[in-house]
Coordinates of C-alpha atoms in Angstrom, one line a residue:
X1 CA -11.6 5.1 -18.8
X2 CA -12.7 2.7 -21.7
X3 CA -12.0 -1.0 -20.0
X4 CA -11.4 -4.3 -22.8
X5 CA -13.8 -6.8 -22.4
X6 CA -12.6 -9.1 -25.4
X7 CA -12.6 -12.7 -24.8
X8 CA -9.3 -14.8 -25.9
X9 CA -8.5 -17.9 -25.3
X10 CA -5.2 -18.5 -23.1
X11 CA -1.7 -18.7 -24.3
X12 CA 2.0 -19.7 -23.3
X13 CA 1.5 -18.3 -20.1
X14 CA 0.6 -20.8 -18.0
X15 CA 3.4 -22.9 -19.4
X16 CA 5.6 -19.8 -18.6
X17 CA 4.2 -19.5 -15.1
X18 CA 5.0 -23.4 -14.6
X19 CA 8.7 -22.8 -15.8
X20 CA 9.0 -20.0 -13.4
X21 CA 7.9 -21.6 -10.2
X22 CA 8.3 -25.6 -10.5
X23 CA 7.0 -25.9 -7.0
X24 CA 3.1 -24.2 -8.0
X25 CA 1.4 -25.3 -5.3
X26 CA -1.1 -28.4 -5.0
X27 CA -3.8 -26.7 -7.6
X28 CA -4.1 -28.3 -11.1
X29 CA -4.0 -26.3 -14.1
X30 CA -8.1 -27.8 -14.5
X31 CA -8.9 -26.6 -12.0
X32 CA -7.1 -23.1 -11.9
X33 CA -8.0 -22.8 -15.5
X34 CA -12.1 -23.3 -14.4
X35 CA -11.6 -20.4 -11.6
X36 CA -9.0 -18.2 -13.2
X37 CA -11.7 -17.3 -15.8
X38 CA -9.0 -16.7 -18.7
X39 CA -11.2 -15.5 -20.9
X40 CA -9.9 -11.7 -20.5
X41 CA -7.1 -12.1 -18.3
X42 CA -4.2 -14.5 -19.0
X43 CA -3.5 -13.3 -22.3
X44 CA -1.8 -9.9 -20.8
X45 CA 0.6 -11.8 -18.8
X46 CA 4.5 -11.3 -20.1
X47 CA 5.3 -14.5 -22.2
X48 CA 8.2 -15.4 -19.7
X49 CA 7.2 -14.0 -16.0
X50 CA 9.7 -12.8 -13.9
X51 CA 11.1 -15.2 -10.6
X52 CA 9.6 -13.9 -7.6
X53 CA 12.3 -12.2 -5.3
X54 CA 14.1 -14.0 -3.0
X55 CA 12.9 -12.5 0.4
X56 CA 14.9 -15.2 2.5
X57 CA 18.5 -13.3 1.3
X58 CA 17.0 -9.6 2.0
X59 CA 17.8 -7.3 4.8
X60 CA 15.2 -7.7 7.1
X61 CA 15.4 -8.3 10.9
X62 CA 14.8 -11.7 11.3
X63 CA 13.1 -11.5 14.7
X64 CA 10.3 -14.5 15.6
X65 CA 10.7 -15.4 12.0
X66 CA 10.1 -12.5 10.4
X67 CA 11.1 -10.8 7.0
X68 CA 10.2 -8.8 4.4
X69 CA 7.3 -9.9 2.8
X70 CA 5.6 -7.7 -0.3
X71 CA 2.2 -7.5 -0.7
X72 CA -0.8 -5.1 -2.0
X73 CA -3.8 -4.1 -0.1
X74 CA -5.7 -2.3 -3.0
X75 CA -6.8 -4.5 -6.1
X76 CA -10.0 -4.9 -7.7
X77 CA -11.7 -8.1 -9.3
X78 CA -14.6 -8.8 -11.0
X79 CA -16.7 -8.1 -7.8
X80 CA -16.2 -4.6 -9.0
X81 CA -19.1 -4.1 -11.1
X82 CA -22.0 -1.7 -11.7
X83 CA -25.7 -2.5 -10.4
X84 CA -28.9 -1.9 -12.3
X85 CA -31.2 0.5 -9.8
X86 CA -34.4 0.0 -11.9
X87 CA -35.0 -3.5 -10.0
X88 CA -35.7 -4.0 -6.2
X89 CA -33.3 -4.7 -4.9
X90 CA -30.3 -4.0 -7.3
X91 CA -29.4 -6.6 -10.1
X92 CA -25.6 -7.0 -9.7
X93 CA -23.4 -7.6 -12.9
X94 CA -19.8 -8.7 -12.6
X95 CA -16.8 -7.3 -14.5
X96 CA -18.2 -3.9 -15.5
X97 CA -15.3 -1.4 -14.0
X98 CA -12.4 -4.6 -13.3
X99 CA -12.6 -7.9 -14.9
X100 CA -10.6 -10.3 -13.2
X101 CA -11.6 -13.3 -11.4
X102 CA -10.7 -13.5 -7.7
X103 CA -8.1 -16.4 -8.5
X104 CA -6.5 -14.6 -11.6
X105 CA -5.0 -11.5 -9.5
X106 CA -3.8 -13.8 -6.7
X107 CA -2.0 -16.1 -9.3
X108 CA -0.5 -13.0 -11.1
X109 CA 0.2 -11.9 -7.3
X110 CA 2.5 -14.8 -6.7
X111 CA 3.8 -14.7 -9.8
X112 CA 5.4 -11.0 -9.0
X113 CA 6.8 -12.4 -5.8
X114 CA 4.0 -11.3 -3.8
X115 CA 3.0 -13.3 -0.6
X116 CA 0.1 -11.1 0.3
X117 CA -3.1 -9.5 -1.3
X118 CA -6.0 -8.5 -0.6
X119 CA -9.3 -7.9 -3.3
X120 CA -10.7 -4.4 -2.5
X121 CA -13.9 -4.5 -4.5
X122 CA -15.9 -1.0 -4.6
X123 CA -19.1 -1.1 -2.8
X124 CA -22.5 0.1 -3.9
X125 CA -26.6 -0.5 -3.4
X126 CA -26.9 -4.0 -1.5
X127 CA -23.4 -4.5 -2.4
X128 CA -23.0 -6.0 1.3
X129 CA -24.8 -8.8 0.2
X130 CA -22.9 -9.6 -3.0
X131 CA -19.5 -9.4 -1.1
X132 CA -21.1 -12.1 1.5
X133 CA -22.8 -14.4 -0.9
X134 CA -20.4 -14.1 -3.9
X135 CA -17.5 -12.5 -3.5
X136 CA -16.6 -14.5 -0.3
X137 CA -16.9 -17.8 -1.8
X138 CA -14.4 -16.9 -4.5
X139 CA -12.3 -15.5 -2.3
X140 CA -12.1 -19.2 -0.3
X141 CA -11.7 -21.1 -3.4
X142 CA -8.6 -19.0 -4.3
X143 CA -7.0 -19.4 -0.9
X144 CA -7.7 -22.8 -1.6
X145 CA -6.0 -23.1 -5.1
X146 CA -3.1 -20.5 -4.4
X147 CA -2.0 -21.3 -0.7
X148 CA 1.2 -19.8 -0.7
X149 CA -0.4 -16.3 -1.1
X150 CA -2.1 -14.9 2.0
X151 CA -5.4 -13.2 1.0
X152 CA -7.5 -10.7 3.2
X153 CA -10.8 -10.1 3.1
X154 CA -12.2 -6.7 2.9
X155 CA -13.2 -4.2 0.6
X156 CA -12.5 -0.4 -0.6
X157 CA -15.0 1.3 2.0
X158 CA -17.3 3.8 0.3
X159 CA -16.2 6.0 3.4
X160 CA -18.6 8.5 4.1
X161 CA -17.6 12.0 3.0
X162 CA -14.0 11.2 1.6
X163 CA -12.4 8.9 -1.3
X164 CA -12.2 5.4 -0.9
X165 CA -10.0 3.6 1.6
X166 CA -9.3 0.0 2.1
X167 CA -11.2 -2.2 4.8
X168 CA -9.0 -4.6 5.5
X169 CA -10.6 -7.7 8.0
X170 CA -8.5 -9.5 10.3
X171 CA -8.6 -13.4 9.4
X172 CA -11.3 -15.3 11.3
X173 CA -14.1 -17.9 11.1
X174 CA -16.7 -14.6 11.1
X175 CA -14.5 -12.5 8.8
X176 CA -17.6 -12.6 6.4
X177 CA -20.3 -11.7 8.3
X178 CA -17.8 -8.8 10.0
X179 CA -17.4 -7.2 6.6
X180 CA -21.2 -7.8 6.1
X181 CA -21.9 -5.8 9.1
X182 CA -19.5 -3.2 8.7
X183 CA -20.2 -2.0 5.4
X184 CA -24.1 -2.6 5.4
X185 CA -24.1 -0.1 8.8
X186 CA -21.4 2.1 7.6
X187 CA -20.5 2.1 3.9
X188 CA -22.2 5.5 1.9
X189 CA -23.8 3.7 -1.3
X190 CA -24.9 0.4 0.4
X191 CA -28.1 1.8 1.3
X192 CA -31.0 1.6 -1.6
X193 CA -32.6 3.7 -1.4
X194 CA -30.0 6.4 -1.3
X195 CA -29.7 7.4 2.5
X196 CA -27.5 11.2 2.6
X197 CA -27.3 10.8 6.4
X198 CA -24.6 8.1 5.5
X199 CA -22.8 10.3 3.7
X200 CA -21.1 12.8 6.4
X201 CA -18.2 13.3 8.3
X202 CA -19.8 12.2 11.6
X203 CA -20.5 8.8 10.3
X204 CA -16.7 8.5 9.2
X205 CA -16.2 9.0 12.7
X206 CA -18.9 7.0 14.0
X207 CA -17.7 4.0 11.9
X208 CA -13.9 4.5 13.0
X209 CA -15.3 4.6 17.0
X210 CA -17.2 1.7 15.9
X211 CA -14.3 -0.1 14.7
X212 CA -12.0 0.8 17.0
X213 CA -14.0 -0.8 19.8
X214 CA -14.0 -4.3 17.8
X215 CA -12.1 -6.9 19.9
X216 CA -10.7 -7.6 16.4
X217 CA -10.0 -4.5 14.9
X218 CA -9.6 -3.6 10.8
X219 CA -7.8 -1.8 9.7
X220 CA -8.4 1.5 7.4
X221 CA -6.2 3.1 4.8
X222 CA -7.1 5.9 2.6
X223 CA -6.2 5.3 -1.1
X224 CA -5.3 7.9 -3.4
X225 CA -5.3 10.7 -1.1
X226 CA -4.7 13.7 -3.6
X227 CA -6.5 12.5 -6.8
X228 CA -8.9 14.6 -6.3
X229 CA -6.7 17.7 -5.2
X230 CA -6.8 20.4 -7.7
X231 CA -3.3 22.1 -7.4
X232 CA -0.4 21.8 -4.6
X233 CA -2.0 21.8 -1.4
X234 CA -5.5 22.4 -2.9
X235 CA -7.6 19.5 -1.2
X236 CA -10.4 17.5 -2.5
X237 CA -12.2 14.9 -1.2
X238 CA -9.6 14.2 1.4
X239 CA -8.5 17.3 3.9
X240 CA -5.8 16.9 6.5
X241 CA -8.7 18.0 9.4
X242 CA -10.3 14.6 8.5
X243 CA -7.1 12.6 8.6
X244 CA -6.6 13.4 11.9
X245 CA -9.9 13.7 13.2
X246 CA -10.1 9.5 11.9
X247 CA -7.0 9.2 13.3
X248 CA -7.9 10.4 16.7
X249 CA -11.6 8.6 16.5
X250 CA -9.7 5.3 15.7
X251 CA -5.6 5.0 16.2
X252 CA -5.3 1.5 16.3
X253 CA -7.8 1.3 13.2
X254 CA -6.9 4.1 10.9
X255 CA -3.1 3.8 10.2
X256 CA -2.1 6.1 7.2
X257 CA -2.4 6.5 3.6
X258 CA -1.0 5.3 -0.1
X259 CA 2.1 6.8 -0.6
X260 CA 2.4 5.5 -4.0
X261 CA -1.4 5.3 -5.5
X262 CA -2.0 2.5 -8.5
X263 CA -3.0 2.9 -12.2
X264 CA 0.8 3.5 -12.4
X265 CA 0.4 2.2 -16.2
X266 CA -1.2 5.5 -16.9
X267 CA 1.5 7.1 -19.0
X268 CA 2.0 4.0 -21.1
X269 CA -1.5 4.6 -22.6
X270 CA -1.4 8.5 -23.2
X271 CA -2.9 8.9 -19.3
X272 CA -1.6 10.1 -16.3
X273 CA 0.2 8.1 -13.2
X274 CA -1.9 7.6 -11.0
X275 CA -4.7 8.3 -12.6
X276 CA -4.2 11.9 -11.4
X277 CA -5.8 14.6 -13.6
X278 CA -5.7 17.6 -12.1
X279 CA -2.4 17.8 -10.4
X280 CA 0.1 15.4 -11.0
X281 CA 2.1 12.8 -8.8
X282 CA 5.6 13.2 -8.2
X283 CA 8.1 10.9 -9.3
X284 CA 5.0 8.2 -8.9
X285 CA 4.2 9.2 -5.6
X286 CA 1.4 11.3 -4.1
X287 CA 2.0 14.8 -3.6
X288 CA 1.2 14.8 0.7
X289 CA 3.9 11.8 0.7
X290 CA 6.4 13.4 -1.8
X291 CA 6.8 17.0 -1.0
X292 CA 9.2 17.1 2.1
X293 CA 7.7 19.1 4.8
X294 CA 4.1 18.1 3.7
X295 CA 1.5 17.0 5.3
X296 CA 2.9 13.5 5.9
X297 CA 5.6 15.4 7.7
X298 CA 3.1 17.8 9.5
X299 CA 1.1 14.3 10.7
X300 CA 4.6 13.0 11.7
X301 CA 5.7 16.0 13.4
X302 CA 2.7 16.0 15.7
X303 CA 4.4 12.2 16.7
X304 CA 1.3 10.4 14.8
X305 CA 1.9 7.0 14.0
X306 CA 1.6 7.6 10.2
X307 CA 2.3 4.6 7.6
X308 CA 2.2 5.0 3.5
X309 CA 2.2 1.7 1.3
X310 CA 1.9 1.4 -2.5
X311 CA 0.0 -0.5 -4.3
X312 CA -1.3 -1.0 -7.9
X313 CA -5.3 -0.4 -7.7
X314 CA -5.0 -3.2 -10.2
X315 CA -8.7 -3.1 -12.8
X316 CA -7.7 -3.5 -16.0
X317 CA -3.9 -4.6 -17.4
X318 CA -2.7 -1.3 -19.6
X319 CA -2.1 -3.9 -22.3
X320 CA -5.6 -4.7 -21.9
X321 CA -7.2 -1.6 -22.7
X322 CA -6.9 -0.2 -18.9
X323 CA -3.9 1.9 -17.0
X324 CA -3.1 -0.4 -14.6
X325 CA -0.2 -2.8 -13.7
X326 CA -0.7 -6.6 -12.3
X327 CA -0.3 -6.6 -8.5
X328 CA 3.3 -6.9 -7.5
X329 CA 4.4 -6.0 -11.2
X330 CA 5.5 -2.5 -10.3
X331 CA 4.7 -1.1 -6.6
X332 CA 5.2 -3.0 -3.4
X333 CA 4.6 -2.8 0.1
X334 CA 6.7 -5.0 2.2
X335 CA 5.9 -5.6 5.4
X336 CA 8.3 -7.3 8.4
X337 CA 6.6 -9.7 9.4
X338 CA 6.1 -13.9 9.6
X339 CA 3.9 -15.5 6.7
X340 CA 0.6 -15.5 8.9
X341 CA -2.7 -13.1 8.3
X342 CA -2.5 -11.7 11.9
X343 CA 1.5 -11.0 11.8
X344 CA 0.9 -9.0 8.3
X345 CA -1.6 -7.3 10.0
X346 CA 0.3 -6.5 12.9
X347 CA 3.2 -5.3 10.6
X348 CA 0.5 -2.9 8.6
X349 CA -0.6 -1.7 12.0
X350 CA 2.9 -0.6 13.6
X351 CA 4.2 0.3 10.7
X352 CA 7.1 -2.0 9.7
X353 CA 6.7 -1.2 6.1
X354 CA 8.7 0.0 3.4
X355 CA 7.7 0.9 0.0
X356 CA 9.3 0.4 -3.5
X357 CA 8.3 0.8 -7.7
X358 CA 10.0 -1.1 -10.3
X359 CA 11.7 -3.4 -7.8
X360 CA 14.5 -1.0 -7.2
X361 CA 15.5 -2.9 -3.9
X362 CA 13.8 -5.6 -1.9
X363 CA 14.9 -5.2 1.1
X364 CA 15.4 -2.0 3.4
X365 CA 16.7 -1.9 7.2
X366 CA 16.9 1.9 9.0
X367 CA 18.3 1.3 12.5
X368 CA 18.4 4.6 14.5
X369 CA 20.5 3.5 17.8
X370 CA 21.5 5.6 21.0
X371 CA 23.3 4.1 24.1
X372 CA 22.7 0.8 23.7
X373 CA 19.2 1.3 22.8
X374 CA 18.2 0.7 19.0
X375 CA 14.6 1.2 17.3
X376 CA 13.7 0.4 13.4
X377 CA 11.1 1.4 10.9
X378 CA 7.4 2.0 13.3
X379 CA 9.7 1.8 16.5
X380 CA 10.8 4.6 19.0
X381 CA 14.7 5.2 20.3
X382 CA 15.2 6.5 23.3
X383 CA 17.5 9.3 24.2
X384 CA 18.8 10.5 27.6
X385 CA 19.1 13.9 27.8
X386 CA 23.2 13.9 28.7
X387 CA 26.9 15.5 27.3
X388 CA 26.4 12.5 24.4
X389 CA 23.1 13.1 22.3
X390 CA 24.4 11.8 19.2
X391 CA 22.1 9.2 17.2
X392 CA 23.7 6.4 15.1
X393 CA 21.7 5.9 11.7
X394 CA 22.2 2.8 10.0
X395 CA 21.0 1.9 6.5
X396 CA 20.9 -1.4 4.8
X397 CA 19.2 -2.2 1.3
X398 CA 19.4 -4.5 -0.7
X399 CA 19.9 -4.3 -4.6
X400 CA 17.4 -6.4 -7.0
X401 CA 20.2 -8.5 -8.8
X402 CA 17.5 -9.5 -11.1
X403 CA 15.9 -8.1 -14.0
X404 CA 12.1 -6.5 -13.1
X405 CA 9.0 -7.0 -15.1
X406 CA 10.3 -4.6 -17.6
X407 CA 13.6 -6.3 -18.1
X408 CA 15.2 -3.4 -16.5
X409 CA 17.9 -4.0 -13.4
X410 CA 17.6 -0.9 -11.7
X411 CA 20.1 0.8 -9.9
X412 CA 19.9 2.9 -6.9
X413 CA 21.3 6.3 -7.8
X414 CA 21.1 8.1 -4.6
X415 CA 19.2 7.7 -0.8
X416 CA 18.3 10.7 1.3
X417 CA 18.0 11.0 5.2
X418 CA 15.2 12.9 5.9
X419 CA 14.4 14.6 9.8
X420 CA 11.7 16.2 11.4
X421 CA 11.2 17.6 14.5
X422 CA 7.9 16.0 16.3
X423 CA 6.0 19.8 18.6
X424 CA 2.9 17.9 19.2
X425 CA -0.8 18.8 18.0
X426 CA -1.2 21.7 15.5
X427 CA -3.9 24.4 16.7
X428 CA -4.8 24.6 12.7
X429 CA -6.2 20.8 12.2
X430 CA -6.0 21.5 8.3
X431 CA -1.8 22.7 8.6
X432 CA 0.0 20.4 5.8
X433 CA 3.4 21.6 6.9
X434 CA 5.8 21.4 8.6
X435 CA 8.7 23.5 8.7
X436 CA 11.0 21.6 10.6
X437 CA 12.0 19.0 8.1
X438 CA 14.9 18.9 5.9
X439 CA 17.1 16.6 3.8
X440 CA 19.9 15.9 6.0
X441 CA 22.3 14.0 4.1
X442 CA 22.8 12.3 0.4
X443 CA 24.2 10.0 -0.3
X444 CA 25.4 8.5 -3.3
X445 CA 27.0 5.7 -5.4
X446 CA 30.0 5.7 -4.4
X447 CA 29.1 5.9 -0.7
X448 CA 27.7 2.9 -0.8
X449 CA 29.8 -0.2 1.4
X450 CA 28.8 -3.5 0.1
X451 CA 28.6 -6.1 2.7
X452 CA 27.4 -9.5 1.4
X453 CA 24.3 -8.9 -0.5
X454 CA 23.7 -5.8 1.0
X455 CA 24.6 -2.0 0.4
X456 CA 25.2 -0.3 3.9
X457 CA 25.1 3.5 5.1
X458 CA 26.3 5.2 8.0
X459 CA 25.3 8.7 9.3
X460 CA 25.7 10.2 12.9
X461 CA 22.7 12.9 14.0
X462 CA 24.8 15.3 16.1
X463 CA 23.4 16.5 19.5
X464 CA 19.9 15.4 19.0
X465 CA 18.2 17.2 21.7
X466 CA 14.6 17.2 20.3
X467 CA 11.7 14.8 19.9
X468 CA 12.3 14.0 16.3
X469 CA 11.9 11.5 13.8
X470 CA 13.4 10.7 10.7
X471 CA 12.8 8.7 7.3
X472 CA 14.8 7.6 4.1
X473 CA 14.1 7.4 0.5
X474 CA 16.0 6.5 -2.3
X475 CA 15.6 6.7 -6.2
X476 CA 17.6 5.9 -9.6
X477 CA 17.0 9.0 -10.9
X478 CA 19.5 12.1 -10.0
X479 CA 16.4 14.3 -9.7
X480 CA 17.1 16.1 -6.1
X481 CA 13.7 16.1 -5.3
X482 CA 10.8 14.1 -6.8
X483 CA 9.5 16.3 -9.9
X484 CA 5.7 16.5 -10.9
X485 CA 5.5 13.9 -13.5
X486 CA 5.0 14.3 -17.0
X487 CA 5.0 11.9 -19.9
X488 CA 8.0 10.0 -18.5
X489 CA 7.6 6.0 -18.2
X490 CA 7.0 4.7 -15.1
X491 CA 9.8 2.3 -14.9
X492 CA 12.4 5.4 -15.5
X493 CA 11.2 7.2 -12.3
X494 CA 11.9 4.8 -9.4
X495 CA 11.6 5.5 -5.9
X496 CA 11.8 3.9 -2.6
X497 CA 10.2 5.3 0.7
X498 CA 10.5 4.1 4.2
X499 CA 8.4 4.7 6.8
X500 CA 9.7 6.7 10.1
X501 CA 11.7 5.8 12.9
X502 CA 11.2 7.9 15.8
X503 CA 13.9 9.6 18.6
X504 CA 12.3 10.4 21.6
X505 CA 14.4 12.9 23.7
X506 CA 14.1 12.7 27.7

């Protein structure tokens, strides 16, 4: 992919950024100018940027504080460069494969209503160092000048024998040196020379092991699953045997995958979503999260605590030269949670997460409630075996009643209910099926109840007498199910995924 590295000097922007949020934080515009680097970023921001959602009037369960909060685990800055091997050790070279300062994607972060990120720079020879002795300090001088935004530390792990995945750090005093240590022991390029014994499924697992025995755990999500997957169900890189041999190695540590992958932009510049070449997403989303019955559902049905997110893999702005979308401008993972690092962790961890593109809703509540007892998104219900089995479903989202980054207001066309049944552990570690699951229930428009600023669904599961879970996704389309995507713009294609709730039977 051919990246821009012209130099212009900024525009309107910042004056539109300053209309848009009044209240911009203590940074001046010297000093955010200075660290923003503008020289090849500014100048693709939208001349008027869109208000940042209002997550105090969404849906969420305001328990301890919390709400939904959106965010994006999976962006790249400048720290993503290329090395030149013909020196010992490696000279690094910023802005070779993304270009954007530190500062730049947490500004354009805030200014798509996001109130977490996290840089996820790809690693390489010695790259441990540059992370600790560059990278690091940028990263504090942007929490310093954009405060309202929480921003991890981590990387996207070079894991051994599998795609990339983030490595996101919990929020400490040591979070540098933890990151330092992690991916100079564990990460497959950081070695120089080349070391192949770093490169194999047994030192996947050793890192997870690793990692799962830190008193402060990461955490460790694999991005684009299927970009490398040749046809339906025709792995790559990734394989459904390692997902749950990392999951087993490490289950507080190694939570799920990206639903939704970045490079969304892709279509807008004669690419592909996703970046995926060889066989497509589906309506945005990755094909083991789309197809129903597929391996998310075979992970699910074996009662794993499975998560997806979306995020935008963010490099290079497609009007830029590149395929990708700012963070926050079209996919979001919201997480319930208060505005603190460990909380946002915790929510990533348990799985109170839904996902959205094109800011079809902003908020999403799935309540699944038996006798008393209620459970939500990452939670269990439980369900005494008796004459009444039935299982109240209750589904609140709420609409976007403003225009997204396209200037579209999208509307939700339809939301499915979606059940599995939950057998245990497959005998075949590689089964991506499972044949229990099924659309239960659409609805549409006019099944919608509006209460306040919220749309509201009811549906009764009859006689549930099986461990089970279920999950909901919605879409402005009136495509059934997600189709392989073509040429179509992203911001026609919408989709909204939750993650599971689950009904234990007993």
């Amino acid at each position: 992919m051919a990246h821009s590295h012209d130099h212009e000097h900024p525009h309107d922007s910042w004056e539109a950024m300053d209309a848009a949020d009044p209240q911009a934080g203590s940074a001046s515009r010297r000093q955010l100018l200075k660290y923003a680097g503008v020289g090849a970023t500014l100048a693709a921001a939208p001349a008027v940027m869109p208000a940042p959602a209002s997550a105090a009037g969404n849906s969420a369960r305001r328990r301890g504080g919390r709400r939904w909060r959106a965010g994006d685990h999976h962006i790249h800055s400048e720290y993503s460069g290329r090395f030149d091997t013909s020196t010992n050790p490696p000279t690094f070279q910023k802005g070779a494969d993304a270009v954007y300062p530190i500062v730049t994607n947490a500004i354009m972060a805030k200014s798509f209503g996001l109130s977490w990120v996290m840089c996820t720079d790809h690693g390489g020879p010695t790259h441990s160092k540059v992370n600790l002795e560059l990278a690091y300090p940028d990263l504090l001088k942007s929490r310093d000048l954009v405060p309202e935004v929480l921003q991890f530390w981590g990387m996207e792990f070079d894991a051994p024998q599998m795609d990339h995945h983030t490595l996101m750090i919990p929020k400490r005093n040591d979070e540098a040196q933890l990151l330092y240590e992690l991916e100079s022991r564990y990460a497959k390029y950081d070695a120089f020379p080349t070391d192949p014994s770093r490169d194999t499924e047994a030192k996947m697992v050793e890192f997870l092991r690793y990692a799962q025995r830190m008193p402060n755990k990461p955490l460790v999500i694999a991005h684009h699953p299927s970009r490398s997957a040749t046809g339906l169900g025709v792995w790559g890189q990734d394989t459904p045997g390692e997902f749950r041999n990392n999951q087993d190695a490490a289950p507080d540590v190694y939570i799920g995958f990206e639903g939704a992958p970045g490079h969304q932009a892709g279509t807008l510049v004669d690419g592909n979503r996703g970046a995926y070449g060889n066989y497509p997403t589906h309506g945005g989303f990755d094909q083991m999260t789309a197809i129903v019955g597929g391996l998310w559902d075979s992970l699910l049905g074996e009662g794993r605590k499975w998560w997806i997110t979306a995020t935008s893999d963010s490099h290079v702005h497609w009007t830029r030269g590149g395929a990708d979308f700012w963070p926050g401008e079209y996919s979001k993972t919201y997480v319930s949670a208060r505005q603190d690092y460990a909380d946002i962790m915790d929510g990533l961890r348990r799985g109170r997460i839904f996902v959205t593109t094109g800011d079809l809703i902003t908020g999403l509540d799935v309540t699944a409630s038996h006798a008393g007892r209620a459970a939500g998104v990452g939670e269990t219900v439980r369900v005494k075996r008796g004459r009444n089995n039935d299982v109240e479903i209750e589904i609140r989202f709420t609409p976007n009643t403003r225009t997204n980054a396209n200037g579209d207001r999208p509307v939700v066309r339809r939301v499915d209910i979606i059940t599995g049944e939950v057998t245990g552990p497959v005998r075949d570690r590689e089964a991506a099926e499972n044949p229990t699951t099924k659309v239960v229930a659409r609805y549409g428009r006019s099944d919608f109840r509006r209460r306040g600023g919220e749309y509201v669904i009811r549906h009764t599961l009859r006689d549930v007498n099986q461990q089970s879970y279920l999950r909901i996704r919605g879409t402005n389309t009136d495509e059934m199910e997600p189709a392989a995507d073509g040429q179509e713009s992203p911001w026609d294609d919408l989709w909204f995924y939750s993650n599971p709730v689950f009904i234990d039977v007993g």
